[in-house]
Coordinates of C-alpha atoms in Angstrom, one line a residue:
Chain P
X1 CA 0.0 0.0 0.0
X2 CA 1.4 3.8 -0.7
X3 CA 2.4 5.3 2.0
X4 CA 1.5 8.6 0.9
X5 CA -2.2 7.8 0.6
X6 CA -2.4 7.0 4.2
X7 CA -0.3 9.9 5.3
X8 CA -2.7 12.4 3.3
X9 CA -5.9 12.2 5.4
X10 CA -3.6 11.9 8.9
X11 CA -2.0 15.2 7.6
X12 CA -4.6 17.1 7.1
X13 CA -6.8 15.4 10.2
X14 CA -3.5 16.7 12.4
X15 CA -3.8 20.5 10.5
X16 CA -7.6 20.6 11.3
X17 CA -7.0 19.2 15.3
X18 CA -4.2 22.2 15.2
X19 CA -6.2 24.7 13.8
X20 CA -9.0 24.0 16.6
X21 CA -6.5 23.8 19.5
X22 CA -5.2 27.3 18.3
X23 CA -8.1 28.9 17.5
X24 CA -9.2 27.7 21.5
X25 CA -5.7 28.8 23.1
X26 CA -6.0 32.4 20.3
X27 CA -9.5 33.0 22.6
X28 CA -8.4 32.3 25.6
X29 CA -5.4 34.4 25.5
X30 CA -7.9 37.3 23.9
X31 CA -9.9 36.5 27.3
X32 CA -6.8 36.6 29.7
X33 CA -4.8 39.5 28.1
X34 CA -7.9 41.3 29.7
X35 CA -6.1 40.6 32.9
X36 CA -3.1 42.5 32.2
X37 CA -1.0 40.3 34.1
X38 CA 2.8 40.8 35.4
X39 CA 3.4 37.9 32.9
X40 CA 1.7 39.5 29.5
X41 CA 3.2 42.9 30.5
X42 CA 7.2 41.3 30.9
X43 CA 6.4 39.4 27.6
X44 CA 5.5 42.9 25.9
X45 CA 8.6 44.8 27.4
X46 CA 11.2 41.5 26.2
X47 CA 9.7 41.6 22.3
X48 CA 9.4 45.2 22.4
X49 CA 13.3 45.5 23.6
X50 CA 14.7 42.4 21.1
X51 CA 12.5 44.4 18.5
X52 CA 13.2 48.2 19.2
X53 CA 17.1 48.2 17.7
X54 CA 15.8 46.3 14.2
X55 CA 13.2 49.0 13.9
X56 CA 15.7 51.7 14.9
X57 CA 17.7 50.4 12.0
X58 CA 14.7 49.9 9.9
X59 CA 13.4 53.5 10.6
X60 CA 16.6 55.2 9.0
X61 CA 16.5 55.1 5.8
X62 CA 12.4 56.0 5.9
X63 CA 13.2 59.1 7.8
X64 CA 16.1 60.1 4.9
X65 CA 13.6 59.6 2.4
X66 CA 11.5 61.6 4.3
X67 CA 13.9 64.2 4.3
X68 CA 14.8 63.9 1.0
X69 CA 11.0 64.7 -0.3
X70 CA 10.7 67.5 2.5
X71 CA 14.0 69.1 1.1
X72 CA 12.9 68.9 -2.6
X73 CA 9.2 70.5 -1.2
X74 CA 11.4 73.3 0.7
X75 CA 13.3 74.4 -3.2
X76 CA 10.3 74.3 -4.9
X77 CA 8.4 76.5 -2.5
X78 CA 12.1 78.7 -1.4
X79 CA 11.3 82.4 -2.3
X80 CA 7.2 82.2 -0.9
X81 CA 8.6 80.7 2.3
X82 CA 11.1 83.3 2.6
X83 CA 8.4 85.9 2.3
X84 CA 6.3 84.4 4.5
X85 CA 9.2 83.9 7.3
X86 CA 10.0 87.5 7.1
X87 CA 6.4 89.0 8.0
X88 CA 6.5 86.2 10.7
X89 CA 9.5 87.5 12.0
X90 CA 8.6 91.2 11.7
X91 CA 4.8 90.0 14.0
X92 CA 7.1 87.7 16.3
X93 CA 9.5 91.0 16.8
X94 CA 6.5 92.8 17.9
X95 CA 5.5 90.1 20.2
X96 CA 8.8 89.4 22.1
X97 CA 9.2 92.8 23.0
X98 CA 5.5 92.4 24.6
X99 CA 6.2 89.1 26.2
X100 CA 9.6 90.5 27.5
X101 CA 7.7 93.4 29.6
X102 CA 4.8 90.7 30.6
X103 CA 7.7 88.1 31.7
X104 CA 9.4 91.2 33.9
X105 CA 6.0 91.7 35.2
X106 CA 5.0 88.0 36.2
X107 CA 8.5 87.7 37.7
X108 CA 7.9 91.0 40.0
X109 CA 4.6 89.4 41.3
X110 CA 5.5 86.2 42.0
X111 CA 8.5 87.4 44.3
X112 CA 5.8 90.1 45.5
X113 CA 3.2 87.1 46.6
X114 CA 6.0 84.8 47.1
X115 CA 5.1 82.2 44.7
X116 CA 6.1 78.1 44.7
X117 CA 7.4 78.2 41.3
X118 CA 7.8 74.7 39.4
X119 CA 11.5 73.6 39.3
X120 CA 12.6 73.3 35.8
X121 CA 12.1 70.3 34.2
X122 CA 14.6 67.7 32.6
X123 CA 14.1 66.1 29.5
X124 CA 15.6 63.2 27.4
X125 CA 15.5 63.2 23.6
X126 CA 15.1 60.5 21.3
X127 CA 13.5 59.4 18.0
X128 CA 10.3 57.8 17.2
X129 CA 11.8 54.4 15.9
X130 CA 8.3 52.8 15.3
X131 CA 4.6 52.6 14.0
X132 CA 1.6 51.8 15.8
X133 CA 0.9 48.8 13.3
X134 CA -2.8 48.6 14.0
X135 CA -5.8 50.5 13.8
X136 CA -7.0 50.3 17.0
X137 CA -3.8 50.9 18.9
X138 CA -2.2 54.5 18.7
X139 CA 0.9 53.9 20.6
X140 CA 4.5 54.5 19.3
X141 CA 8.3 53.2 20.4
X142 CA 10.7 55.5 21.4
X143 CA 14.6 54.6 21.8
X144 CA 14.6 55.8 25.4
X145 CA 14.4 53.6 27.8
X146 CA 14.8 53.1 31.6
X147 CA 19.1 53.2 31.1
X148 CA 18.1 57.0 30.4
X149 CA 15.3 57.7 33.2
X150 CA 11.9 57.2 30.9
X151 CA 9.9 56.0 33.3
X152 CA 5.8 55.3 33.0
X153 CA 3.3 57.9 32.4
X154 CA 5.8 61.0 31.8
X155 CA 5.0 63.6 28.8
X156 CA 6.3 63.4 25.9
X157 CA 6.5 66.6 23.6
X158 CA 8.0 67.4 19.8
X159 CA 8.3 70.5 18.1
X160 CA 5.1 71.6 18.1
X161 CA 3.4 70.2 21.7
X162 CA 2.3 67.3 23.7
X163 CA 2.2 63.8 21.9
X164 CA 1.5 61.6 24.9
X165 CA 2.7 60.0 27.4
X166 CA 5.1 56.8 28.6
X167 CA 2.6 53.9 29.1
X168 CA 5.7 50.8 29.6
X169 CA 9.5 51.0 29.5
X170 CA 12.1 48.6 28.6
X171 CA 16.1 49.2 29.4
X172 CA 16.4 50.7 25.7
X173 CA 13.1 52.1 24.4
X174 CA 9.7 52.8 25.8
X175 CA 5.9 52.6 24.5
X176 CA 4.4 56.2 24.2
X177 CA 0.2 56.1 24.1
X178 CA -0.5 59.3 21.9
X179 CA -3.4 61.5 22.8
X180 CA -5.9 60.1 20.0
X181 CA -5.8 56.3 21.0
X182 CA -8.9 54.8 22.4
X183 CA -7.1 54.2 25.7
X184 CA -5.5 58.2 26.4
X185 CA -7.0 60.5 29.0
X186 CA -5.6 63.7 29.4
X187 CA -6.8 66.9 31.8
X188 CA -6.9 69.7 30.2
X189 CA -7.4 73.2 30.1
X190 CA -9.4 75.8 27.9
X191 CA -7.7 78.9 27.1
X192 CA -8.1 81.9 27.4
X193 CA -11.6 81.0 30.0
X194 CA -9.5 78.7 31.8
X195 CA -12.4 75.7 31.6
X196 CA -11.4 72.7 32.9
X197 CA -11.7 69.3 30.7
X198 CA -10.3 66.3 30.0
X199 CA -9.4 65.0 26.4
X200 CA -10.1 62.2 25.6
X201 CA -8.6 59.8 22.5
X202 CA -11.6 57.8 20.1
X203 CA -9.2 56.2 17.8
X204 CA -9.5 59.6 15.5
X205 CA -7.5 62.0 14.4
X206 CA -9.5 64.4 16.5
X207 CA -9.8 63.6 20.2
X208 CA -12.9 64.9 22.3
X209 CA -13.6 67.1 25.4
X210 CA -14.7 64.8 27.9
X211 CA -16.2 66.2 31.5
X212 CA -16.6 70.2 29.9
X213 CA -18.8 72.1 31.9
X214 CA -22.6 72.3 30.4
X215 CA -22.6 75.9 30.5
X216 CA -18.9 77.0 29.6
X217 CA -18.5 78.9 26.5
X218 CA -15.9 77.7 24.3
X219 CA -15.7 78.6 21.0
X220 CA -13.9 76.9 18.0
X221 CA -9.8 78.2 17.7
X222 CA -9.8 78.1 21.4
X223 CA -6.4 76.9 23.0
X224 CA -5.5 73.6 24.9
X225 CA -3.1 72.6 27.4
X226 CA -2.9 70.9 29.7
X227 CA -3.4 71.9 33.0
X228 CA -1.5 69.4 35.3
X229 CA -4.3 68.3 37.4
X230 CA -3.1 64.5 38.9
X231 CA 0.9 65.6 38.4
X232 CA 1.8 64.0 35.9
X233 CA 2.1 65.7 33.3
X234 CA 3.2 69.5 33.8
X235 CA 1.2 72.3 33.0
X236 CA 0.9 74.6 30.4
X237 CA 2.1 72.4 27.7
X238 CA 0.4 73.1 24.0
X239 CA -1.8 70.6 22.8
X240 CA -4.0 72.0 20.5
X241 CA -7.0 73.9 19.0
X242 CA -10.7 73.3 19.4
X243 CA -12.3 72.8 16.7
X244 CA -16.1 72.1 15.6
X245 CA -17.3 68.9 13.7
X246 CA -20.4 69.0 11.4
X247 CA -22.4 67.4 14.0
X248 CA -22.0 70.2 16.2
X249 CA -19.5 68.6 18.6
X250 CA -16.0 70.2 20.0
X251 CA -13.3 68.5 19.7
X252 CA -9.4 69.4 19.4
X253 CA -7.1 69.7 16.8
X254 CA -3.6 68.4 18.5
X255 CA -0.8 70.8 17.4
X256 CA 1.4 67.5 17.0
X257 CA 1.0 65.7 13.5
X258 CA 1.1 62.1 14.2
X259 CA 1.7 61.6 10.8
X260 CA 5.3 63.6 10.8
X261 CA 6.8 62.4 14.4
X262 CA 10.2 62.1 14.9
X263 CA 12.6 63.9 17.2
X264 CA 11.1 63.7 20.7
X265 CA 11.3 64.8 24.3
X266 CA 10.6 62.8 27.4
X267 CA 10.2 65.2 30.0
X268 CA 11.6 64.0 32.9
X269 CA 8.5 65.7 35.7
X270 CA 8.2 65.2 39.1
X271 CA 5.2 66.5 40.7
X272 CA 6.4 68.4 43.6
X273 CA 4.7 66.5 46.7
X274 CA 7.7 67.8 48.8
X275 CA 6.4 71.1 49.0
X276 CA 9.1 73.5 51.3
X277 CA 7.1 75.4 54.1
X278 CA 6.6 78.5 52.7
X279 CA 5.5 82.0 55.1
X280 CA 4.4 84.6 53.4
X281 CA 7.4 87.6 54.0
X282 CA 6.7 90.3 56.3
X283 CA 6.7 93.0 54.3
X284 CA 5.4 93.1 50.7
X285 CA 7.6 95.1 48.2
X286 CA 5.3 95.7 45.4
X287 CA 6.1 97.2 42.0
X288 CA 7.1 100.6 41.4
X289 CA 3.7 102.7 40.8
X290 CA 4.6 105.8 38.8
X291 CA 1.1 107.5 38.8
X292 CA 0.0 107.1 42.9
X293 CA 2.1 107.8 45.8
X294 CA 4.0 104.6 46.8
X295 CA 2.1 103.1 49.7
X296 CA 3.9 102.2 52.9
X297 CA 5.3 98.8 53.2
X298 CA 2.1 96.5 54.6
X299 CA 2.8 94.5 57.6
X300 CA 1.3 91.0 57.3
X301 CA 0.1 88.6 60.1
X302 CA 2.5 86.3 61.7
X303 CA 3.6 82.8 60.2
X304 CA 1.1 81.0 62.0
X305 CA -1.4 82.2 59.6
X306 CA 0.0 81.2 56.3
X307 CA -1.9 80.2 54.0
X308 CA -5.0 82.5 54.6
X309 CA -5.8 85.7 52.4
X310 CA -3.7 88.6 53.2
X311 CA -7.0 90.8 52.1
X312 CA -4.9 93.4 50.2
X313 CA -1.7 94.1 49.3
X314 CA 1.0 97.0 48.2
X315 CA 1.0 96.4 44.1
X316 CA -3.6 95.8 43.9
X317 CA -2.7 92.4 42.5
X318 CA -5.3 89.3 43.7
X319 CA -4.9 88.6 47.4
X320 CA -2.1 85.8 48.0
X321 CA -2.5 82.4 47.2
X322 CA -1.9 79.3 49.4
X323 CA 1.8 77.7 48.8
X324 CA 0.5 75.8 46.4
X325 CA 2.2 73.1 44.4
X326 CA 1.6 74.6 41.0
Chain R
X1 CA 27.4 -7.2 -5.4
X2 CA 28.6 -4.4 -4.2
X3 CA 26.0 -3.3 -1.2
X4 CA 24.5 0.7 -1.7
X5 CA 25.4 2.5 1.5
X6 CA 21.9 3.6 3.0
X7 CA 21.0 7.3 2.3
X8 CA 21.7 10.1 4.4
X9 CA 21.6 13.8 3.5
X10 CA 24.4 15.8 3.6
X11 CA 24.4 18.9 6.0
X12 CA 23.9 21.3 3.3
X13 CA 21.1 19.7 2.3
X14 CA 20.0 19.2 6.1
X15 CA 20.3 23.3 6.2
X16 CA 18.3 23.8 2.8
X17 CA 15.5 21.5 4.2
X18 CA 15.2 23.7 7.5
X19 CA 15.3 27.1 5.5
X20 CA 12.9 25.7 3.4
X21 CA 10.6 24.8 6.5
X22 CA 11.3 28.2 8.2
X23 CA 10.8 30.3 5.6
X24 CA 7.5 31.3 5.6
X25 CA 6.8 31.7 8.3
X26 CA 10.0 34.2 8.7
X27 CA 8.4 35.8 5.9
X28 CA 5.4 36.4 8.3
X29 CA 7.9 37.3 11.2
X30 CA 9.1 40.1 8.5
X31 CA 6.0 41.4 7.5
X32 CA 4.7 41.9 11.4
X33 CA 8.5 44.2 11.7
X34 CA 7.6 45.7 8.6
X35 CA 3.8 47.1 9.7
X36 CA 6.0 48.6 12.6
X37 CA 8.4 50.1 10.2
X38 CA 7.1 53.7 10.1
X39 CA 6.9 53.6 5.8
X40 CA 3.3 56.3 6.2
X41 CA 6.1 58.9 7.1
X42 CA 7.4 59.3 4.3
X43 CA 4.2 60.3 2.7
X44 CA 3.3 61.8 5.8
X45 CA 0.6 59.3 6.9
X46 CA 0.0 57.3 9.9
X47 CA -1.4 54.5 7.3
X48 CA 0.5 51.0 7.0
X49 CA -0.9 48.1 5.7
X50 CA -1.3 44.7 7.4
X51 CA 1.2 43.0 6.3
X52 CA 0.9 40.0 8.3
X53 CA -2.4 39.2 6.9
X54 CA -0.9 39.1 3.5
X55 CA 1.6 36.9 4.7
X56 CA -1.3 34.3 6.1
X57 CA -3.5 34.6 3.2
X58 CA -1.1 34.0 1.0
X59 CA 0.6 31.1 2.0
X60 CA -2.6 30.1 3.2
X61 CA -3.6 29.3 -0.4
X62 CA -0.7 28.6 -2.0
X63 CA 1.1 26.2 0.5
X64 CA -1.2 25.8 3.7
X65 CA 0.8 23.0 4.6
X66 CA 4.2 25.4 5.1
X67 CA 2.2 27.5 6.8
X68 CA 0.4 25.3 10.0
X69 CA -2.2 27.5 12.0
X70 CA 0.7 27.5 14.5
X71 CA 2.6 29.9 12.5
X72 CA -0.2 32.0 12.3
X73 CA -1.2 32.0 15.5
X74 CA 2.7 33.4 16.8
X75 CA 2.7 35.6 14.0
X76 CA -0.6 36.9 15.8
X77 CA 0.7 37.1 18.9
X78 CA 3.9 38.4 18.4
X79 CA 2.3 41.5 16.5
X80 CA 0.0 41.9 18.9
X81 CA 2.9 42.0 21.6
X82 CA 4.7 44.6 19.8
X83 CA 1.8 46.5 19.4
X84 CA 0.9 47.4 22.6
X85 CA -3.0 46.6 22.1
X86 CA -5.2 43.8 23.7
X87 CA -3.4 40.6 24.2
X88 CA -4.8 38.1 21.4
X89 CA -6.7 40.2 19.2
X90 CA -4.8 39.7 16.2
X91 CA -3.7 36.3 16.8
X92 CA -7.2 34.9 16.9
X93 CA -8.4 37.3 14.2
X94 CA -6.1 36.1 12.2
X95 CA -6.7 32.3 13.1
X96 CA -10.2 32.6 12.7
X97 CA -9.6 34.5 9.1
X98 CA -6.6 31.6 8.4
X99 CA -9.3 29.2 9.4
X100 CA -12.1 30.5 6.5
X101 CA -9.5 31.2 3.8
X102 CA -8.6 27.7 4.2
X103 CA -12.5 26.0 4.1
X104 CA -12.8 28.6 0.8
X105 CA -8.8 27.6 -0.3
X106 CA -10.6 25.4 -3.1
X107 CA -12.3 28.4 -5.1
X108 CA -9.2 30.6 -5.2
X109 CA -6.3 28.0 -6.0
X110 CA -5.1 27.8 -9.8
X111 CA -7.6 30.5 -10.2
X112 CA -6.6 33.9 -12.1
X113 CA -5.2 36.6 -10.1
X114 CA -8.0 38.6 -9.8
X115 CA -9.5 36.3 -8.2
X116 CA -7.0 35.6 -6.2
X117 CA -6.8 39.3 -5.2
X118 CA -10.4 39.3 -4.9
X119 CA -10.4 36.9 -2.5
X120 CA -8.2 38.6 -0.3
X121 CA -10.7 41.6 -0.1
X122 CA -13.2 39.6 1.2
X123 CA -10.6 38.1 3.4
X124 CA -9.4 41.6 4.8
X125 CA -13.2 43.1 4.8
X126 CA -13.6 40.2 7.3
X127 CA -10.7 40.5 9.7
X128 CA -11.5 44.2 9.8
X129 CA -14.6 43.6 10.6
X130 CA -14.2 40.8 13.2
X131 CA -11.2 43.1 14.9
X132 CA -13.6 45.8 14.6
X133 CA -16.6 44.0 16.6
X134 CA -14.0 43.1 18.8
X135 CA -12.6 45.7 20.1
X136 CA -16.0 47.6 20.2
X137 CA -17.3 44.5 22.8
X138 CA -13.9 44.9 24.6
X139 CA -13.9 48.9 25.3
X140 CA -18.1 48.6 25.7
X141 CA -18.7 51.3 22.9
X142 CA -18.5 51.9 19.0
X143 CA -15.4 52.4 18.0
X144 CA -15.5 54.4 15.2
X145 CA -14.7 52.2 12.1
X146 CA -13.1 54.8 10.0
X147 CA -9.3 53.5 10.6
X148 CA -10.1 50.1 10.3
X149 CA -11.6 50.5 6.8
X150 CA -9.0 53.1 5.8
X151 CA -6.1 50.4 6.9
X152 CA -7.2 47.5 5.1
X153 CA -8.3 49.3 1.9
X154 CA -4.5 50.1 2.1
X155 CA -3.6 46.7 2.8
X156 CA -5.8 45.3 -0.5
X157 CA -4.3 48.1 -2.7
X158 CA -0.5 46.9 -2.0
X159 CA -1.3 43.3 -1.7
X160 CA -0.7 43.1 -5.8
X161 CA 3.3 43.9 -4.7
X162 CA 3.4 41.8 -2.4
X163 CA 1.9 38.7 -4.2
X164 CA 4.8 39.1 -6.5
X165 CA 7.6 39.5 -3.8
X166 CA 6.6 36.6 -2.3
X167 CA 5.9 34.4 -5.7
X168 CA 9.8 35.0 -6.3
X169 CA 10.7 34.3 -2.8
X170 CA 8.7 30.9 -3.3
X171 CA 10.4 30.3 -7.1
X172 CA 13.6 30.6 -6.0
X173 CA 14.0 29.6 -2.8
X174 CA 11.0 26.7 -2.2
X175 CA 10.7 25.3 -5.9
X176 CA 13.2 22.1 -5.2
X177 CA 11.0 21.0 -2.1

């Protein structure tokens, strides 16, 4: 008898018996992962780390190509850009002198109501070596990892604002969840109203304003950032524009293109929970006032009562805040 | 008489036999690095194809037997490690899709390429489809299915390149076996 003719229907009996065994072992794993377990979350960090230097490698040449077609855009378009960079200029000189006088005057009241200031922030940079891969993920990898102090849920900024934020690190890169996957939640604020909201990712281009008061009044073109509620990311950072879809809904524009990300920075934030004791001085030296007489120097209560509203002071500015953290 | 010496392969030919086993599914391996490979950038789009399911339906028709539900179901995994979504999603979408290519296998085999390519789009409308209801049950809302659809239109539009990629890689490399 041929041996072949038995092996035939043993071969494919074995392929069908495998196919049920992993289609079983594919849905119970989809029911597990659910779990997030230690084990799923080491197995993701290993791959990702064996896998991050091939893509680094792999991403090169795409982001000289890049280049390449962004450098032949730039000659072809040369002499309108150079127009256009010299009005910006001329507004932007206009501007600075303005924000040069307003940063003189924020820096005369916060030593006038003795504010905590945020320390300065570190940051690492690094490059986006990788693609989310799927549609319903919006993560990238970044070749930062824990040797260089990315550690989980710190901002991560380009060029042009915040793209998200660490979600897992390895020793050499790190998993960033950008703002518009299904999974990102971000507190944010409204400028210039200051309303309070939180953006959330739908797996579109355009993430939504979750939590926004019924009856605040934003408008489309409206700025977001983010306002550091939680402490972990820092405040103030860009995010983006509101914007209206046809349906009537607001939702935000992010400043980052998620299309164009390359060069990134992991800002290295540390809420400050060790807050220094901080008494209000005894005597308030406000701002020079050239119109009014200069007021005497205003004696405030002792240190035991720190933290309470002084009622007014020398310069007319707000009464003094608590020592807050932010 | 002079007695033959009983047969035993040389380890070259050892070698070609496991590259020859191995080779798809490496070829699968390669095609979950390459959807991670940032190629949209260039054109300045987040879009990249699945690659993997290419891979699967593929080899799927043309040699299932190179290319046991095994493979599929590590190729599966190992993209969903690397992407950083839910655990399993694509390795038992792509099972399940491995699994209906293979009880259709009969209509699409020696058949002309467009219906070979054809064939794929109703392959990828379905694994879009099942990922999509998927993921909707697993977040408890509807996701919109925009970037699905956008993905795997992608994914059918280059699969012509691929098929021809991989027909040399078979020519060449797996005609002797």
């Amino acid at each position: 008898m041929d041996s072949n003719r038995t092996a035939l229907p043993f071969r494919e009996f074995s392929h069908r018996i495998s196919l049920v065994f992993m289609l079983t072992l594919a849905a119970a794993l989809l029911l597990l992962g659910r779990a997030e377990t230690y084990v799923f979350d080491r197995a993701r960090q290993v791959v990702t780390d064996l896998a991050a230097p091939l893509l680094e490698v792999a991403s090169r040449p795409v982001a000289a190509t890049r280049r390449v077609i962004e450098r032949t855009d730039e000659y072809a378009y040369v002499f309108d850009e150079n127009e256009r960079l010299r009005a910006e200029n001329a507004r932007l000189l206009a501007w600075k002198e303005e924000a040069l006088k307003l940063q003189a005057k924020v820096a005369r009241y916060e030593a006038l109501l003795n504010v905590q200031v945020d320390p300065a922030i570190n940051y690492v940079s690094g490059r986006v070596v990788s693609d989310s891969g799927g549609p319903f993920v919006d993560t990238v990898l970044v070749n930062v990892g824990s040797d260089k102090g990315a550690e989980s849920g710190q901002a991560v900024i380009d060029t042009d604002g915040l793209i998200g934020r660490i979600v897992s690190t390895g020793p050499k890169a790190s998993r960033v969840l950008l703002l518009t996957d299904l999974n990102s939640r971000v507190p944010v604020i409204i400028e210039p109203a200051h309303y309070n909201a939180v953006l959330a990712g739908d797996n579109t281009a355009w993430p939504r304003l979750e939590y926004l008061a019924a009856q605040s009044a934003v408008s489309p073109g409206d700025r977001v950032v983010t306002s550091g509620d939680g402490g972990l990311i820092p405040a103030g950072l860009p995010v983006g524009l509101v914007i209206q879809t046809s349906d009537g809904g607001l939702r935000v524009q992010t400043f980052s293109d998620r299309g164009r990300l390359d060069f990134v920075r992991v800002l290295q934030y540390e809420f400050p929970s060790q807050v220094k004791r901080q008494d209000p001085p005894q005597v308030l030296k406000g701002p020079p006032v050239t119109s009014a007489p200069p007021p005497g120097p205003v004696t405030l209560p002792g240190p035991g009562t720190a933290g309470t509203n002084t009622g007014s002071n020398a310069g007319g500015a707000s009464p003094a805040p608590t020592a807050g953290a932010q | 008489m002079p007695r033959l010496e009983p047969y035993s392969p040389t380890p070259a030919a050892r070698a070609g036999r496991i590259v020859m086993t191995v080779m798809p599914f490496a070829m699968g391996l390669a095609c979950v690095l390459l959807s991670f490979v940032p190629l949209g950038r260039i054109v300045g789009s987040p879009l990249t194809p699945a690659f993997p399911l290419m891979a699967i339906y593929y080899w799927a028709i043309v040699r299932p037997e190179m290319f046991p539900p095994l493979a599929v179901f590590a190729v599966g995994l190992i993209f969903d490690l690397l992407s950083g979504g839910a655990i399993g999603l694509w390795a038992f979408v792509y099972v399940v899709t491995y699994a209906v290519v293979i009880s259709q296998r009969m209509l699409v085999v020696n058949a002309p390429f467009s219906v070979f390519w054809v064939g794929f789009l109703f392959a990828a409308a379905f694994a879009g489809a099942f990922a999509w209801a998927i993921i909707s049950i697993i977040h408890g809302m509807f996701v919109p299915p925009g970037s699905v659809a956008r993905h795997m239109a992608v994914t059918v539009a280059v699969f012509p390149i691929f098929v021809m990629l991989f027909g040399r890689i078979q020519t060449r490399v797996l005609q002797g076996n």
